[in-house]
CSV table of C-alpha atoms in Angstrom, one decimal:
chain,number,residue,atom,x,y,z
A,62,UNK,CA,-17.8,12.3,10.1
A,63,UNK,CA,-21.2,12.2,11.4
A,64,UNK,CA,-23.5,10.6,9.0
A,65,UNK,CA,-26.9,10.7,11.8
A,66,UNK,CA,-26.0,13.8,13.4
A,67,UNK,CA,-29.4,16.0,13.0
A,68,UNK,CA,-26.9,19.6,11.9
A,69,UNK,CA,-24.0,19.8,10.8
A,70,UNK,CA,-20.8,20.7,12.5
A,71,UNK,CA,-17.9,22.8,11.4
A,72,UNK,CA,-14.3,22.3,12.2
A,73,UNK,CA,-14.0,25.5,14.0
A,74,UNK,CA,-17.2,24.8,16.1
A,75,UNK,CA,-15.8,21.5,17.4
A,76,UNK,CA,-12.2,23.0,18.1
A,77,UNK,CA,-13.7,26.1,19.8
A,78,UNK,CA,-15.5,23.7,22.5
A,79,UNK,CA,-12.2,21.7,22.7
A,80,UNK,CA,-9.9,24.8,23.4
A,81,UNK,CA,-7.0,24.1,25.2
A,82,UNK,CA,-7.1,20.5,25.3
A,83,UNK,CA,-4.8,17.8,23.0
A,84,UNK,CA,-6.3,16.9,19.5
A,85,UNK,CA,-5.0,13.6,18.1
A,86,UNK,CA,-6.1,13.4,14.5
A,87,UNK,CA,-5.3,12.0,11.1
A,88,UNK,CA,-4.1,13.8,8.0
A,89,UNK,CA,-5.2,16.6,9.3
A,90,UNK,CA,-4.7,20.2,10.4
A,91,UNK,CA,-1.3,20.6,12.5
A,92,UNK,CA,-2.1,23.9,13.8
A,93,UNK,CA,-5.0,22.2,16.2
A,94,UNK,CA,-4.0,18.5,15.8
A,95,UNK,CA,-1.3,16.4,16.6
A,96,UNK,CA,-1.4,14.3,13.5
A,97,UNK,CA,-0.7,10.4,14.4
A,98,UNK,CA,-0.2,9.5,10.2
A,99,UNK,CA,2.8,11.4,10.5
A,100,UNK,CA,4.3,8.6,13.6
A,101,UNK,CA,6.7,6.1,11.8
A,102,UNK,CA,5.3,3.3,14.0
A,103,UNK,CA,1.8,3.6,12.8
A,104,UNK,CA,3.2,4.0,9.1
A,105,UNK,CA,4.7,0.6,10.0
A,106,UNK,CA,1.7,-1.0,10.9
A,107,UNK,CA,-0.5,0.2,8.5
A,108,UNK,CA,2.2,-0.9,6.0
A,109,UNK,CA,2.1,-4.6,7.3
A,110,UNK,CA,-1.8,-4.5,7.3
A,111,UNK,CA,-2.2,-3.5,4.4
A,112,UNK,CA,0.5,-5.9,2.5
A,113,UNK,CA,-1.6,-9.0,4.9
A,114,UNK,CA,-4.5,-7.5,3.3
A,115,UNK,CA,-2.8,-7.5,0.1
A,116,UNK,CA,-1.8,-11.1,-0.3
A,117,UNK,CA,-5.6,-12.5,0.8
A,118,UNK,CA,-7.2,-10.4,-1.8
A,119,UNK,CA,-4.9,-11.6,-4.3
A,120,UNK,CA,-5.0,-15.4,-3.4
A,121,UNK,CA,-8.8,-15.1,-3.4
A,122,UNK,CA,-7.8,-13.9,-7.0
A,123,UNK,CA,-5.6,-16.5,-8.2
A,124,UNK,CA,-7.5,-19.7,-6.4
A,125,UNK,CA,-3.9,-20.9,-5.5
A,126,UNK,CA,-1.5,-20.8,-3.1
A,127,UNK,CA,1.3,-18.0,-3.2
A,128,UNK,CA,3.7,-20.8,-2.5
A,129,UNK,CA,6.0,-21.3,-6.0
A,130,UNK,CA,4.1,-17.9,-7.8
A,131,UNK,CA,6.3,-15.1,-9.3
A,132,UNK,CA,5.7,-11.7,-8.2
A,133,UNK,CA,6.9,-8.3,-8.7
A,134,UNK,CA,6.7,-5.6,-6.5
A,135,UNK,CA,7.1,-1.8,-7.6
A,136,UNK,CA,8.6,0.1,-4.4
A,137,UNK,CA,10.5,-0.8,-2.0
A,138,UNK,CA,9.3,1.2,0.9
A,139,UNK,CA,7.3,0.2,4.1
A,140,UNK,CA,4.9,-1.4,2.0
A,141,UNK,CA,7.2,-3.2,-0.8
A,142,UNK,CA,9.4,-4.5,1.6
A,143,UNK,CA,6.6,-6.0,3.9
A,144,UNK,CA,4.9,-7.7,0.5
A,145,UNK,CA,8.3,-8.9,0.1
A,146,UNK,CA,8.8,-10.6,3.2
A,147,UNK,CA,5.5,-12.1,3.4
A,148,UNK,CA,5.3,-13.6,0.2
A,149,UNK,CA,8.4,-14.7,0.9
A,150,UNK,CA,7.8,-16.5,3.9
A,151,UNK,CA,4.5,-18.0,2.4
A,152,UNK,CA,7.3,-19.7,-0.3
A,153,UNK,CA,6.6,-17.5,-3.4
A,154,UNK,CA,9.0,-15.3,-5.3
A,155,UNK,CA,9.6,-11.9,-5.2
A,156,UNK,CA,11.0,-9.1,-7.1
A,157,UNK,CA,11.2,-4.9,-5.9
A,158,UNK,CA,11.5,-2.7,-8.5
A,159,UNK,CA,12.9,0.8,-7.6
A,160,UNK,CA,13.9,4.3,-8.9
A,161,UNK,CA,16.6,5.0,-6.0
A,162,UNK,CA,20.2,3.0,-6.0
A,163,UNK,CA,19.5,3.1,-1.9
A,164,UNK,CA,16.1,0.9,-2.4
A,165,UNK,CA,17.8,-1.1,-5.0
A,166,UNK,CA,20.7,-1.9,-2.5
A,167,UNK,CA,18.7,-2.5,0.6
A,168,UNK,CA,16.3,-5.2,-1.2
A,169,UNK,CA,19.5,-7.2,-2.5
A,170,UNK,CA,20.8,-7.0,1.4
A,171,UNK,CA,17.1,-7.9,2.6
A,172,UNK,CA,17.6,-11.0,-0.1
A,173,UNK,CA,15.4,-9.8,-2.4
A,174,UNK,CA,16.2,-9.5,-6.3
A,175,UNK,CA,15.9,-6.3,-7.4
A,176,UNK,CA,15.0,-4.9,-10.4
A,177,UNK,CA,15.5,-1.4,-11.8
A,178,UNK,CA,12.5,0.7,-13.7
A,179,UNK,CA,14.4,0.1,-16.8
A,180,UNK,CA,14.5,-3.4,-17.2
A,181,UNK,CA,10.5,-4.3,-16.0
A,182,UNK,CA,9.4,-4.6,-19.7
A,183,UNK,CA,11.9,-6.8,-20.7
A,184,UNK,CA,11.1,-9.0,-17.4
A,185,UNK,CA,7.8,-8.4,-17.5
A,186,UNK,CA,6.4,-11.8,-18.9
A,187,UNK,CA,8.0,-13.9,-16.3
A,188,UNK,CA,5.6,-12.4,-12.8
A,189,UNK,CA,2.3,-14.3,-12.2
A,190,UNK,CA,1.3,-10.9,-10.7
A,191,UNK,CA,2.6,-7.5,-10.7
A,192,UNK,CA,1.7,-5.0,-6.9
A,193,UNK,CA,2.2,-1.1,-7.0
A,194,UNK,CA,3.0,0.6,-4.2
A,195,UNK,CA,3.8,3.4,-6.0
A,196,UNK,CA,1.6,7.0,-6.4
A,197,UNK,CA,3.4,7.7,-10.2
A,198,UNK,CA,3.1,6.0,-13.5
A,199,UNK,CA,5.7,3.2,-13.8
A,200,UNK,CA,3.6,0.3,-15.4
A,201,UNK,CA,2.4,1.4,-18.6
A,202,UNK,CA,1.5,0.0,-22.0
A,203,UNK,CA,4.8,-1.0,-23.1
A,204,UNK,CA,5.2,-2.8,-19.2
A,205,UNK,CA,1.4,-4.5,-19.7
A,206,UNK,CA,2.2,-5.5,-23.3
A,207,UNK,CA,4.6,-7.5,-22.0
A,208,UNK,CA,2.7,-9.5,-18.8
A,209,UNK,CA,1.3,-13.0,-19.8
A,210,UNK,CA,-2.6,-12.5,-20.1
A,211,UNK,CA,-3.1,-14.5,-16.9
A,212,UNK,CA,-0.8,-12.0,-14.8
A,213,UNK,CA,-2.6,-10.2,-11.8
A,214,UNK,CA,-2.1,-6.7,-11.9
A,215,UNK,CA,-2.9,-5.1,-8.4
A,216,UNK,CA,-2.5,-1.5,-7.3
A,217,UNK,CA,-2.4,-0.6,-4.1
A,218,UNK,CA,-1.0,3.3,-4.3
A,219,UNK,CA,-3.4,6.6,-4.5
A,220,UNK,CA,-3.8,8.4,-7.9
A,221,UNK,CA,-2.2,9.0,-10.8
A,222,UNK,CA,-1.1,5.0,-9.8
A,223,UNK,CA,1.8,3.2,-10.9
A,224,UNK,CA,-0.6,1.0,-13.3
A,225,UNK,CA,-2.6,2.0,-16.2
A,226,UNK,CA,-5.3,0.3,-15.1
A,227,UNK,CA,-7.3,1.7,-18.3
A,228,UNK,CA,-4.8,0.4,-20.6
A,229,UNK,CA,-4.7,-3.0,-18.3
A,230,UNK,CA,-8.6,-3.5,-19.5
A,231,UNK,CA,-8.6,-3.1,-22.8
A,232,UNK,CA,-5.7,-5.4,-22.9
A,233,UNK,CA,-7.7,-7.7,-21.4
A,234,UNK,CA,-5.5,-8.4,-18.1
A,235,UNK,CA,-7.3,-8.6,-14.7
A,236,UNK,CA,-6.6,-5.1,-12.8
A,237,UNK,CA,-7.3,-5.2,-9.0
A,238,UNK,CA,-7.8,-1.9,-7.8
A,239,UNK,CA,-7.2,-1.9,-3.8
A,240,UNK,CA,-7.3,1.2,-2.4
A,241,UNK,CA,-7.5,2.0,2.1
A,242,UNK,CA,-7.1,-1.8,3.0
A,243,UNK,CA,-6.4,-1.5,6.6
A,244,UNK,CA,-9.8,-0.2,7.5
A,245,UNK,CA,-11.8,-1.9,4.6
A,246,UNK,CA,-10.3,-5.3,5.5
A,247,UNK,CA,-9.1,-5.5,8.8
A,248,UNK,CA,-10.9,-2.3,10.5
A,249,UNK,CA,-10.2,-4.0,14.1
A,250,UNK,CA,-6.7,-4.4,13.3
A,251,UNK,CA,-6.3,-0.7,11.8
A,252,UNK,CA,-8.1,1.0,15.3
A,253,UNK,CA,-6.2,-0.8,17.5
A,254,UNK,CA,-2.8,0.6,15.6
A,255,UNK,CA,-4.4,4.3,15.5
A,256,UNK,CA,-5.0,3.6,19.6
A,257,UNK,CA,-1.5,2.0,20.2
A,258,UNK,CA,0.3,5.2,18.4
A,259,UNK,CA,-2.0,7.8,19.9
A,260,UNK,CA,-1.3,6.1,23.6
A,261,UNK,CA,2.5,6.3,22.9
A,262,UNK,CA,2.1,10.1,22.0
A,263,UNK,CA,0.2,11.0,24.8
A,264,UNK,CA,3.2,8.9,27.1
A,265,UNK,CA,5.4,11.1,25.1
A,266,UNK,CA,7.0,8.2,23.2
């Protein structure tokens, strides 16, 4: 990514001058890099960032406090479980929806009511706002149908998204889409976590 760069350089041209030396890179190419997305610590932080990230946006949204707000959070992985506990702490009420009995189990240990797929229409209409963490379809028509018109819908997951956010507009509820948070909103915060990993890898941790 080289937006002032006067040509254009390939991926081969760059690794050819850089033969023989470590390559630390993202999402990328494991025969040349070592990729530092695949390190559970930075898939940690980014998971914390982005739920931080998360929770301003949607109290920007809202124009209230999270304290004494109902929210539902689909997943219950690094991301779910971080929303959780900081919407927790910050004295509002949270739900994880899951697929897996595991995630189901670990939220009710972690304190947190949990919810399966099944039953999120018929509790839909009782969450001030509804967060996806999820990459596949769970929130659909019948699940919107269901939300008060006020709810906040927010998805935080890649496509296909675990909202219909097309069928969340013509129903008239307000959609948030929120993709790549750490380095839209907290860009210092997201380097220094890419810096922190890749110095741990090159110690070998």
């Amino acid at each position: 990514n080289a937006p002032y760069a006067r040509e254009k350089y390939e991926k081969d041209a760059i690794l050819s001058l850089i033969s023989g030396k470590r390559v630390f890179g993202g999402q990328t190419d494991d025969a040349v890099t070592e990729d530092y997305y695949k390190s559970e610590e930075l898939l940690l932080s980014n998971a914390l960032i982005t739920a931080e990230s998360a929770v301003n946006i949607i109290q920007r949204e809202i124009k209230d406090t999270v304290c004494g707000k109902n929210f539902l959070v689909l997943g219950y992985g690094r991301i779910g479980k971080a929303l959780c506990r900081i919407l927790r702490a910050m004295g509002g009420s949270a739900a994880a929806a899951a697929r897996r009995p595991e995630s189901l189990t670990q939220a009710r240990i972690d304190g947190i009511e949990p919810l399966e797929y099944g039953r999120i229409a018929e509790r839909a209409e009782e969450f001030d706002v509804v967060i996806n963490t999820v990459p596949e379809r769970i929130f659909g028509k019948s699940e919107i149908e269901k939300t008060r018109e006020d709810c906040i819908l927010a998805e935080l997951a890649s496509p296909p998204y675990g909202i219909d956010l097309e069928c969340a507009e013509k129903l008239g509820r307000r959609a948030l889409l929120l993709p790549g948070l750490p380095g839209k909103v907290m860009p210092k915060a997201a380097a220094e976590a890419i810096k922190e990993t890749i110095y741990n890898m090159m110690e070998g941790k």
